[in-house]
Amino acid sequence: MPVLRFTGPSGRAVAPKSTLPHHRPLAALAASVLLLLAGCQHTATLPADSATAVTVNDPNDATPNVSQATSDKSNGGNAFEQSQTYYQVLLGQLAQQRGEQQIALSNVLAAAEASRDVSLARQAFGLALKQRDAIATLRAASLLAELEPTNPEARMALALAQFQNEQLDAALLTLEQALGMVGSEEDAQLSLLGKFTRAAGPGSLPMLTELSHRHPNPEWLLLAAAVQAQHFGDVPYALALLDRAIDDAPDYLRAVLVKAELLSNRDADAALLLLEDSLRQHPGNRDLALAYGRTLYSQGRFPEAVAVLEKPAKDAADTEANYLYSVSLFMAGRMAEALPRLQAKVESGEQTGPAGWLCAQAAERLKQEVAALACYDRIRPTDNQYLPGQRARAELLSRRGRHDEALQHLAAARDALATMEAGDAETLTRQQSRLLLEQLTVLQKANRLDEARALFAAEPEALRQQPEPALLVASFGLGDPTAQRAALVERFPANPEERKKWVLAAADLLQDQGLQAEAFAVVDDALHQQPDDLELLYTRALLAEPLGQSDRSEADLRRILALSPNHADAQNALGYTLADLNRQLDEAYDLIQRALRVRPTSAAVMDSMGWVFYRRGELDKARDWLGRAYALEPEAEIAAHYGEVLYKLGEKKKARQIWRDALEQSPKSKALKAVIERLK
């Protein structure tokens, strides 16, 4: 039966006497509470959505610290008053245990007001916020502000409570007082304003703009309001507030940087113009240069990013500028300049994952295999790049015939992952599966199929049920394409979602072995059961094109875009398909442009953009885009396109060199062989 609430003469909530044991005096009950709850203090901050830093006792915890609740009592009250406090806290505890939050709030608030204890006042404030009880929130916050008159967080809590009770003028004055208490440091004031606004909600934003008229630095308040407006999803209002801040203080670069960041997701060209203009006015400002370089980088304009970042990167102590400059050099294709900088980053222990990966890739492009292997070795098991790094390392060793060394490193990588404590069993299985697949691939390349089968057979069942390694082993020794496809299909599970994973893995395997038609047939069969699956449709579209089924490819890509209009990969693929067919070039350009907004640093999208310019006869623009794509990813098809454009522009020697380099890495590439044969 729930405890009924009664209100005594003092206004404090009490419970019917019948709910208490008749044979135990109140003093004894209070003493037992002290013994029971001693040392059980638990504190927590307000919920994230309130975002205030006022610390309260956890409203979900049924063990408030009664000892502290009376030890801080300033008037030293008599034993009866103390026992009443214990009693009310106990009632609050029992109510919380039963889920009766309003009763808990009433009792804890009454105890806080009677004892004038700070910890109980904080707990009452937290409970009142959670219950959305505006009157109780104001009572608790008023008590907090009275007990902690110099604490800006307590003053902010009072402003929040006044705002919730529509006492707007009082809330404005109280918030102004809180700002005065944190001092004249901008960051401290912005932090407090952020906490208040997120707790109060978007309706409090006009308070900040009103307060800016009274503040010695109104641009600070406008910036704070803009940041919170963006948090609440009102970007146009945020931009308008930032414009006001910049108008009030043209040299307030913090507002410029925030505005540029907001614009970069909506209108990158406008963001770049803003930063360029600001940097022209403040040529030595490091933050502006980094923001400008980062925005250029995010838009795939790597050579320009390099030029902007060169100056701040000269400061050896500026690790952020140096790293961004190094990565921009890599993305701009300036590998010889990027490599020593990336090596230094790796050797110093900074950014071992991303820097180690880029360092190794740059070294491979420069054919410095020893340096590449050293960079791969620096990537740690805790880095996101560890798995791709170990696989790339194994591929490099395997290409040089160093199969045993590759296998040893892969086995060591698996041991390193197995000894890590972080991660769940499913994640570890997935990671181990990828490394096992690489081991099997190395053995396949070395024609050691019996050894590969033995390795797979010794693995735990969970790994033998992973599609990629299981299908690879099943394909060993099957030369006939029809037999190979049948051997893979017969291993597919019945469950549709699980089956899809196996279908996609089988399609990849068949395609890698040059069995394009069989890969297409596997995916086509799966689509009869799941006709609108986006992954299957996209895979079939990519497989159909080289088989001469451009109509099928186009239909699948248009179907994807009908189901998911912002599917960037489908936009890019359809745009490239139309450009390759040399038709509907305006639509092709529009599709690729949309994909580029989502994937501005994608070599594949850059290649598509270059190819559509080539079809439009704009060879200089085509060379620029394809050159950037090739510098980023010297893949066979990109090399074929880039070489063709260079050849048409009269740079035949450079074109042939690019084709030779690409053929060395991809000797079976049909695209490369076709363009060389056509233009020889």
XYZ file of C-alpha atoms in Angstrom:
680
model
C 0.000 0.000 0.000
C 1.476 3.429 -0.888
C 2.302 5.833 1.942
C -0.331 8.602 2.134
C 0.986 12.118 2.466
C -0.299 14.487 5.162
C 0.874 18.010 5.821
C 1.560 19.037 9.401
C 1.280 22.507 10.958
C 4.792 23.380 9.842
C 3.890 22.748 6.202
C 6.330 19.829 6.068
C 5.105 16.553 4.669
C 4.738 13.720 7.180
C 3.249 10.230 7.102
C 0.394 8.709 9.100
C 1.633 7.438 12.457
C 0.154 4.048 11.708
C 2.929 3.424 9.199
C 5.615 3.603 11.925
C 6.494 0.799 14.363
C 4.715 1.604 17.661
C 7.286 -0.080 19.853
C 10.329 1.979 18.794
C 10.847 5.529 20.076
C 11.676 8.181 17.473
C 15.159 8.822 18.863
C 16.016 5.137 18.528
C 14.751 5.147 14.950
C 16.904 8.171 14.124
C 19.944 6.510 15.682
C 19.390 3.372 13.626
C 19.155 5.480 10.467
C 22.505 7.059 11.329
C 24.083 3.649 11.769
C 22.501 2.260 8.636
C 23.358 5.149 6.347
C 26.759 6.191 7.666
C 29.259 6.471 4.822
C 26.644 6.011 2.088
C 27.016 9.436 0.474
C 26.392 9.376 -3.288
C 26.490 12.468 -5.450
C 25.704 13.053 -9.079
C 25.336 15.946 -11.449
C 22.027 16.962 -12.915
C 20.802 15.026 -15.952
C 22.650 15.812 -19.174
C 19.676 17.598 -20.666
C 19.698 20.112 -17.840
C 23.439 20.594 -18.249
C 23.917 22.468 -14.993
C 26.921 21.758 -12.862
C 25.121 22.057 -9.530
C 25.913 18.831 -7.675
C 22.998 17.082 -6.044
C 22.451 13.808 -4.272
C 21.443 11.243 -6.865
C 17.637 11.244 -6.953
C 17.750 7.584 -7.965
C 19.793 6.685 -4.892
C 17.820 5.727 -1.812
C 20.672 6.441 0.619
C 20.940 10.165 1.398
C 23.662 10.959 3.937
C 21.736 11.830 7.086
C 24.925 12.379 9.084
C 26.010 15.186 6.748
C 22.448 16.490 6.620
C 22.661 17.564 10.266
C 26.373 18.085 10.771
C 26.280 21.205 8.564
C 23.315 22.684 10.381
C 24.246 26.218 11.316
C 21.888 26.778 14.266
C 22.846 23.619 16.116
C 19.095 22.758 16.695
C 17.821 20.525 19.471
C 17.523 16.768 19.410
C 13.845 16.822 18.507
C 14.430 18.993 15.426
C 17.302 16.745 14.371
C 15.180 13.645 14.767
C 12.475 15.264 12.659
C 15.080 15.800 9.915
C 16.165 12.169 10.105
C 12.553 11.141 9.984
C 11.756 13.192 6.871
C 14.886 12.000 5.072
C 13.927 8.424 5.875
C 10.448 9.018 4.485
C 12.031 10.443 1.337
C 14.234 7.368 1.102
C 11.296 5.007 1.441
C 9.260 6.980 -1.091
C 12.098 6.811 -3.613
C 12.372 3.073 -3.119
C 8.678 2.791 -3.965
C 8.944 5.122 -6.959
C 6.884 7.849 -5.263
C 9.082 10.713 -6.409
C 6.738 13.537 -5.454
C 6.529 12.309 -1.847
C 10.309 11.926 -1.799
C 10.687 15.502 -3.048
C 8.309 16.909 -0.426
C 10.124 15.220 2.432
C 13.671 15.963 1.257
C 12.781 19.608 0.572
C 11.169 19.920 3.990
C 14.251 18.378 5.603
C 16.538 20.746 3.693
C 14.564 23.802 4.752
C 14.462 22.662 8.364
C 18.135 21.718 8.606
C 19.466 24.336 6.162
C 21.834 21.674 4.923
C 23.525 22.297 1.575
C 23.658 18.656 0.475
C 19.956 18.164 1.132
C 19.157 21.414 -0.662
C 21.054 20.171 -3.700
C 19.247 16.851 -3.590
C 15.903 18.615 -3.325
C 16.802 20.828 -6.277
C 17.693 17.776 -8.378
C 14.482 15.976 -7.440
C 12.418 19.079 -8.185
C 13.990 19.452 -11.623
C 13.367 15.816 -12.380
C 9.742 16.113 -11.300
C 9.351 19.378 -13.256
C 7.915 20.947 -10.100
C 8.585 24.638 -10.719
C 7.501 25.829 -7.258
C 9.626 23.239 -5.448
C 12.541 24.027 -7.755
C 12.304 27.700 -6.775
C 12.130 26.856 -3.057
C 15.186 24.589 -3.285
C 17.155 27.004 -5.479
C 16.360 29.948 -3.197
C 17.676 27.944 -0.269
C 20.818 26.996 -2.184
C 21.511 30.616 -3.138
C 20.994 31.681 0.479
C 23.301 28.963 1.841
C 25.997 29.541 -0.820
C 25.814 33.274 -1.529
C 29.137 33.416 -3.434
C 28.659 30.258 -5.520
C 27.853 31.179 -9.155
C 26.406 27.718 -9.791
C 23.912 28.188 -6.957
C 23.034 31.621 -8.304
C 22.563 30.125 -11.775
C 20.263 27.466 -10.297
C 18.148 30.250 -8.811
C 18.011 32.020 -12.192
C 16.868 28.785 -13.780
C 14.130 28.340 -11.179
C 12.976 31.932 -11.591
C 12.841 31.463 -15.355
C 10.757 28.311 -14.942
C 8.363 30.280 -12.738
C 8.146 33.044 -15.379
C 9.889 35.566 -13.135
C 11.848 36.829 -16.116
C 13.116 40.143 -14.750
C 14.317 38.458 -11.560
C 15.947 35.661 -13.574
C 17.750 38.202 -15.732
C 19.123 40.016 -12.682
C 20.145 36.768 -10.979
C 21.904 35.479 -14.092
C 23.769 38.787 -14.334
C 24.872 38.321 -10.714
C 26.063 34.775 -11.485
C 28.171 36.061 -14.378
C 29.741 38.612 -12.055
C 30.655 35.856 -9.607
C 32.596 33.770 -12.157
C 34.854 36.731 -12.926
C 35.841 38.454 -16.132
C 37.208 35.399 -17.966
C 35.308 34.770 -21.184
C 35.470 30.968 -21.118
C 34.065 30.805 -17.590
C 31.166 33.081 -18.516
C 30.425 31.182 -21.727
C 30.457 27.895 -19.813
C 27.969 29.154 -17.237
C 25.688 30.610 -19.905
C 25.780 27.328 -21.798
C 24.750 25.372 -18.716
C 21.912 27.755 -17.981
C 20.541 27.849 -21.520
C 20.662 24.095 -22.076
C 18.858 23.562 -18.799
C 16.282 26.270 -19.485
C 15.673 25.343 -23.122
C 15.432 27.422 -26.330
C 12.914 29.812 -24.758
C 15.743 31.280 -22.680
C 17.749 32.509 -25.688
C 16.090 35.975 -25.704
C 17.363 36.397 -22.126
C 20.936 36.170 -23.354
C 20.375 38.719 -26.097
C 18.646 41.022 -23.593
C 21.498 40.544 -21.153
C 23.990 41.506 -23.863
C 22.707 45.108 -23.652
C 23.904 45.269 -20.032
C 27.197 43.401 -20.492
C 30.580 45.121 -21.013
C 31.318 42.576 -23.781
C 27.984 42.080 -25.563
C 29.650 39.940 -28.258
C 30.317 37.242 -25.642
C 26.619 36.949 -24.851
C 25.667 36.919 -28.519
C 28.198 34.173 -29.200
C 26.838 32.146 -26.279
C 23.287 32.559 -27.580
C 24.392 31.575 -31.098
C 26.127 28.416 -29.916
C 23.053 27.387 -27.962
C 20.724 28.240 -30.857
C 22.799 25.886 -33.006
C 22.531 23.256 -30.259
C 18.741 23.582 -30.377
C 18.807 23.217 -34.180
C 18.085 26.823 -35.165
C 21.105 27.504 -37.390
C 19.638 30.590 -39.193
C 19.048 32.277 -35.823
C 22.552 31.294 -34.726
C 24.052 32.850 -37.844
C 22.039 36.048 -37.317
C 23.318 36.318 -33.741
C 26.890 35.778 -34.909
C 26.483 38.535 -37.484
C 25.381 40.879 -34.682
C 28.385 39.865 -32.605
C 30.771 40.517 -35.505
C 29.084 43.851 -36.237
C 29.490 44.896 -32.588
C 33.117 43.725 -32.456
C 34.660 43.231 -35.928
C 37.875 41.864 -34.422
C 36.082 39.264 -32.300
C 37.538 36.305 -34.193
C 35.889 33.710 -32.013
C 32.548 34.617 -33.567
C 34.107 34.449 -37.034
C 35.437 30.947 -36.377
C 32.094 29.693 -35.047
C 30.246 31.234 -37.991
C 32.643 29.611 -40.452
C 32.129 26.243 -38.803
C 28.351 26.565 -39.037
C 28.552 27.692 -42.653
C 30.890 24.872 -43.667
C 28.055 22.353 -43.352
C 25.600 24.520 -45.308
C 27.575 26.672 -47.714
C 31.253 25.757 -47.836
C 32.052 28.493 -50.367
C 30.619 31.131 -48.030
C 32.663 29.709 -45.145
C 35.826 29.850 -47.236
C 35.156 33.449 -48.312
C 34.591 34.489 -44.690
C 37.814 32.855 -43.515
C 39.818 34.142 -46.459
C 38.651 37.698 -45.819
C 39.317 37.448 -42.078
C 42.766 35.978 -42.648
C 43.571 38.809 -45.039
C 42.734 41.270 -42.263
C 44.616 39.238 -39.622
C 47.425 37.579 -41.597
C 49.278 36.238 -38.584
C 46.342 34.639 -36.800
C 47.029 30.965 -36.287
C 43.443 29.933 -35.463
C 42.089 31.534 -38.629
C 44.782 29.866 -40.743
C 44.015 26.455 -39.249
C 40.260 26.899 -39.717
C 40.788 28.022 -43.326
C 43.173 25.151 -44.055
C 40.870 22.624 -42.413
C 37.871 23.846 -44.432
C 39.860 23.695 -47.673
C 40.953 20.184 -46.745
C 37.383 19.101 -46.000
C 36.370 20.286 -49.467
C 39.119 18.268 -51.144
C 41.137 21.374 -52.064
C 44.389 19.916 -50.803
C 46.983 22.039 -52.673
C 45.300 25.213 -51.391
C 45.187 23.780 -47.867
C 48.932 23.140 -48.070
C 49.596 26.750 -49.076
C 47.507 28.141 -46.198
C 48.935 25.795 -43.554
C 52.581 26.171 -44.494
C 53.105 29.269 -42.344
C 51.619 28.026 -39.026
C 53.320 24.656 -39.558
C 56.722 26.350 -39.361
C 56.230 26.531 -35.599
C 57.618 23.160 -34.513
C 55.772 23.410 -31.204
C 52.380 23.692 -32.915
C 51.616 19.972 -33.204
C 48.095 20.484 -34.551
C 49.221 22.732 -37.407
C 52.121 20.423 -38.220
C 49.936 17.336 -38.371
C 47.255 19.001 -40.505
C 49.958 20.291 -42.847
C 51.522 16.820 -43.116
C 48.202 15.174 -43.945
C 47.414 17.886 -46.505
C 50.771 17.256 -48.193
C 49.892 13.567 -48.394
C 46.444 14.254 -49.824
C 47.942 16.679 -52.342
C 50.187 13.883 -53.606
C 53.409 15.439 -52.280
C 54.564 12.172 -50.754
C 58.273 12.973 -50.545
C 57.521 16.033 -48.383
C 54.827 14.334 -46.334
C 56.807 11.190 -45.461
C 59.509 12.645 -43.154
C 56.921 14.728 -41.316
C 54.652 11.724 -40.810
C 57.614 9.597 -39.709
C 58.465 12.202 -37.084
C 54.868 12.152 -35.830
C 54.896 8.372 -35.559
C 58.280 8.177 -33.864
C 57.247 10.781 -31.289
C 54.216 8.669 -30.384
C 51.712 11.249 -31.678
C 48.772 10.004 -33.712
C 50.303 6.536 -34.113
C 47.196 5.218 -35.831
C 46.368 7.766 -38.549
C 49.952 9.049 -38.854
C 51.317 5.497 -38.972
C 48.884 4.505 -41.696
C 49.551 7.567 -43.859
C 53.283 7.265 -43.253
C 53.249 3.662 -44.487
C 51.097 4.509 -47.484
C 53.399 7.398 -48.468
C 56.432 5.148 -48.137
C 54.808 2.486 -50.312
C 54.025 5.071 -52.996
C 57.697 6.104 -52.904
C 58.712 2.415 -53.053
C 60.481 2.689 -49.687
C 59.418 -0.691 -48.362
C 61.610 -0.685 -45.250
C 60.157 2.663 -44.191
C 56.631 1.423 -44.927
C 57.082 -1.667 -42.765
C 58.521 0.466 -39.958
C 55.472 2.739 -40.058
C 53.069 -0.200 -40.017
C 54.927 -1.540 -36.964
C 54.243 1.696 -35.074
C 50.450 1.337 -35.299
C 49.188 0.126 -31.930
C 46.548 -2.569 -31.336
C 44.319 0.085 -29.747
C 44.372 2.249 -32.911
C 41.531 2.068 -35.431
C 44.118 1.620 -38.171
C 45.629 -1.500 -36.595
C 43.659 -4.069 -38.604
C 44.010 -2.419 -42.018
C 47.650 -1.724 -41.185
C 48.406 -5.352 -40.411
C 46.605 -6.517 -43.534
C 48.431 -3.978 -45.709
C 51.724 -5.026 -44.139
C 50.988 -8.671 -44.938
C 50.046 -7.785 -48.528
C 53.302 -5.888 -48.968
C 55.367 -8.801 -47.663
C 53.366 -11.310 -49.686
C 53.884 -9.348 -52.927
C 57.624 -9.684 -52.342
C 57.349 -13.424 -51.758
C 57.979 -13.105 -48.017
C 54.998 -15.291 -47.170
C 56.304 -16.815 -43.938
C 57.178 -13.399 -42.544
C 53.706 -12.132 -43.436
C 52.102 -15.114 -41.692
C 54.224 -14.598 -38.574
C 53.172 -10.969 -38.295
C 49.496 -11.817 -38.793
C 49.663 -14.498 -36.097
C 51.332 -12.009 -33.741
C 48.628 -9.435 -34.531
C 45.923 -11.937 -33.666
C 47.650 -12.728 -30.360
C 47.900 -9.019 -29.568
C 44.165 -8.540 -30.152
C 43.285 -11.614 -28.108
C 45.147 -10.303 -25.050
C 43.419 -6.929 -25.088
C 40.795 -6.490 -22.379
C 38.686 -3.941 -24.247
C 35.926 -4.979 -26.624
C 33.231 -7.613 -26.573
C 33.395 -11.155 -27.920
C 31.553 -10.277 -31.130
C 34.007 -7.469 -31.950
C 36.993 -9.704 -31.237
C 35.556 -12.434 -33.463
C 35.089 -9.935 -36.291
C 38.651 -8.645 -35.904
C 40.112 -12.144 -35.730
C 38.087 -13.098 -38.798
C 39.647 -10.322 -40.862
C 43.165 -11.325 -39.875
C 42.385 -15.004 -40.474
C 41.138 -14.084 -43.947
C 44.469 -12.386 -44.634
C 46.369 -15.457 -43.415
C 44.361 -17.673 -45.739
C 44.893 -15.231 -48.620
C 48.670 -15.290 -48.109
C 48.660 -19.098 -48.109
C 46.495 -19.115 -51.232
C 48.934 -16.807 -53.046
C 51.771 -19.112 -52.008
C 49.746 -22.102 -53.326
C 49.827 -23.728 -49.862
C 46.168 -24.766 -49.902
C 46.469 -27.807 -47.627
C 48.120 -25.630 -44.993
C 45.343 -23.082 -45.358
C 42.664 -25.754 -44.912
C 44.427 -27.078 -41.810
C 44.682 -23.580 -40.335
C 40.981 -22.967 -40.920
C 39.957 -26.355 -39.508
C 41.827 -25.615 -36.267
C 39.939 -22.364 -35.672
C 37.047 -22.070 -33.178
C 33.542 -22.618 -34.542
C 32.741 -18.905 -34.257
C 35.487 -18.076 -36.752
C 34.635 -20.922 -39.100
C 31.127 -19.461 -39.301
C 32.387 -16.099 -40.559
C 31.490 -15.727 -44.262
C 34.746 -14.368 -45.732
C 37.215 -17.009 -44.502
C 34.669 -19.826 -44.812
C 33.898 -18.987 -48.443
C 37.553 -18.507 -49.353
C 38.426 -21.983 -48.101
C 35.400 -23.427 -49.902
C 36.660 -21.944 -53.166
C 40.093 -23.638 -53.034
C 40.821 -25.865 -56.003
C 37.561 -25.190 -57.848
C 38.552 -24.006 -61.304
C 35.172 -24.280 -63.013
C 33.175 -21.049 -62.448
C 29.825 -22.837 -62.260
C 31.138 -25.341 -59.727
C 32.724 -22.583 -57.697
C 29.527 -20.577 -57.557
C 27.527 -23.679 -56.566
C 30.039 -24.518 -53.819
C 29.640 -21.062 -52.338
C 25.867 -20.870 -52.628
C 25.339 -24.165 -50.860
C 26.963 -22.681 -47.732
C 24.563 -19.746 -47.499
C 22.390 -19.733 -44.328
C 18.608 -19.598 -44.553
C 18.137 -16.471 -42.413
C 17.716 -13.503 -44.842
C 19.933 -11.028 -42.970
C 22.677 -13.584 -42.351
C 22.317 -14.810 -45.916
C 22.900 -11.290 -47.243
C 26.308 -11.120 -45.537
C 27.327 -14.368 -47.211
C 25.984 -13.232 -50.593
C 27.999 -10.021 -50.494
C 31.115 -11.852 -49.331
C 30.710 -14.434 -52.108
C 30.246 -11.688 -54.707
C 33.469 -10.011 -53.558
C 35.361 -13.290 -53.712
C 34.090 -14.205 -57.164
C 34.815 -10.722 -58.468
C 38.373 -10.830 -57.073
C 38.889 -14.038 -59.029
C 37.624 -12.422 -62.226
C 34.307 -14.254 -62.192
C 32.148 -11.187 -62.767
C 29.173 -13.006 -64.289
C 29.019 -15.503 -61.412
C 29.200 -12.697 -58.862
C 26.344 -10.922 -60.639
C 24.237 -14.116 -60.653
C 24.711 -14.646 -56.898
C 23.535 -11.115 -56.079
C 20.741 -11.264 -58.647
C 19.346 -14.417 -57.030
C 19.419 -12.757 -53.596
C 17.476 -9.764 -54.890
C 14.545 -12.010 -55.813
C 14.040 -12.484 -52.062
C 14.984 -8.920 -50.997
C 14.138 -6.754 -54.033
C 14.571 -3.380 -52.301
C 17.708 -4.061 -50.280
C 20.014 -1.087 -50.900
C 23.297 -2.957 -50.450
C 22.304 -5.717 -52.826
C 20.964 -3.254 -55.410
C 24.148 -1.193 -55.259
C 26.366 -4.270 -55.577
C 24.402 -5.570 -58.571
C 24.611 -2.155 -60.223
C 28.412 -2.142 -59.913
C 28.663 -5.708 -61.201
C 26.343 -5.087 -64.151
C 28.323 -2.230 -65.706
C 31.482 -4.170 -66.720
C 29.255 -6.966 -68.032
C 27.803 -4.544 -70.565
C 24.467 -4.290 -68.760
C 24.466 -0.513 -68.396
C 20.654 -0.404 -68.498
C 20.477 -2.789 -65.558
C 23.080 -0.743 -63.685
C 21.274 2.530 -64.309
C 17.903 1.061 -63.296
C 19.303 -0.265 -60.011
C 20.996 3.028 -59.164
C 17.839 5.005 -59.909
C 15.881 2.573 -57.755
C 18.306 3.198 -54.877
C 17.915 6.957 -55.242
C 14.137 6.600 -55.298
C 14.341 4.733 -51.998
C 17.164 6.842 -50.522
C 17.586 10.170 -52.370
C 20.761 11.161 -50.501
C 22.642 7.908 -51.106
C 26.015 9.460 -52.024
C 27.544 6.268 -53.424
C 24.588 5.747 -55.765
C 24.727 9.396 -56.826
C 28.399 9.035 -57.683
C 27.961 5.698 -59.447
C 25.027 6.899 -61.549
C 26.815 10.127 -62.413
C 29.895 8.194 -63.502
C 27.792 5.708 -65.502
C 26.096 8.527 -67.427
C 29.451 10.238 -68.031
C 31.036 6.998 -69.213
C 28.135 6.547 -71.653
C 28.682 10.176 -72.704
C 25.055 11.162 -72.259
C 22.957 13.323 -69.906
C 26.163 15.055 -68.822
C 24.335 17.858 -67.000
C 22.524 15.314 -64.840
C 25.790 13.429 -64.361
C 27.522 16.593 -63.166
C 24.682 17.398 -60.764
C 24.717 13.890 -59.273
C 28.483 13.885 -58.766
C 28.385 17.387 -57.303
C 25.854 16.212 -54.730
C 27.992 13.194 -53.898
C 31.021 15.448 -53.571
C 29.294 17.503 -50.871
C 29.019 14.357 -48.773
C 32.358 12.775 -49.758
C 34.629 15.749 -50.558
C 37.835 13.769 -49.958
C 36.831 10.623 -51.858
C 39.205 9.691 -54.687
C 36.380 7.791 -56.414
C 34.129 10.867 -56.496
C 37.010 13.070 -57.661
C 37.653 10.579 -60.456
C 33.991 10.755 -61.491
C 34.077 14.546 -61.522
C 37.213 14.480 -63.659
C 35.615 12.030 -66.059
C 32.483 14.139 -66.538
C 34.679 17.171 -67.309
C 36.580 15.024 -69.813
C 33.330 14.057 -71.536
C 32.354 17.723 -71.651
C 35.640 18.539 -73.357
C 36.980 20.601 -70.421
C 40.355 18.888 -70.369
C 42.166 21.247 -67.992
C 39.499 20.808 -65.313
C 39.501 17.073 -65.991
C 43.278 16.930 -65.465
C 43.004 18.828 -62.169
C 40.324 16.550 -60.725
C 41.879 13.318 -61.976
C 45.313 14.411 -60.795
C 43.963 14.961 -57.290
C 42.200 11.583 -57.378
C 45.334 9.803 -58.607
C 47.543 11.467 -55.982
C 45.135 10.317 -53.313
C 44.545 6.794 -54.654
C 46.684 5.577 -57.585
C 44.175 2.835 -58.407
C 44.146 1.221 -61.862
C 40.930 2.773 -63.212
C 41.855 6.241 -61.959
C 45.283 5.799 -63.569
C 43.597 4.819 -66.838
C 41.421 7.961 -66.791
C 44.203 10.304 -65.698
C 46.593 8.933 -68.293
C 44.021 9.300 -71.053
C 43.432 12.960 -70.247
C 47.176 13.646 -70.076
C 47.628 11.856 -73.399
C 44.925 14.003 -75.006
C 46.643 17.110 -73.648
C 49.915 16.082 -75.267
C 51.646 14.863 -72.094
C 52.176 11.409 -73.573
C 55.385 10.548 -71.728
C 53.792 11.241 -68.338
C 50.662 9.301 -69.347
C 52.681 6.205 -70.297
C 54.648 6.352 -67.046
C 51.423 6.475 -65.011
C 50.068 3.489 -66.940
C 53.302 1.499 -66.404
C 53.262 2.193 -62.667
C 49.610 1.195 -62.419
C 50.126 -2.006 -64.437
C 52.913 -3.022 -62.070
C 50.427 -2.954 -59.200
C 47.411 -4.248 -61.173
C 48.686 -6.381 -64.087
C 45.212 -7.829 -64.771
C 43.364 -4.498 -65.024
C 41.118 -4.536 -68.080
C 40.596 -0.763 -67.927
C 44.320 -0.098 -68.125
C 44.928 -2.576 -70.915
C 42.011 -1.202 -72.922
C 43.152 2.426 -72.804
C 46.763 1.518 -73.573
C 45.664 -0.567 -76.554
C 43.358 2.174 -77.792
C 45.895 4.996 -77.542
C 49.170 3.258 -78.346
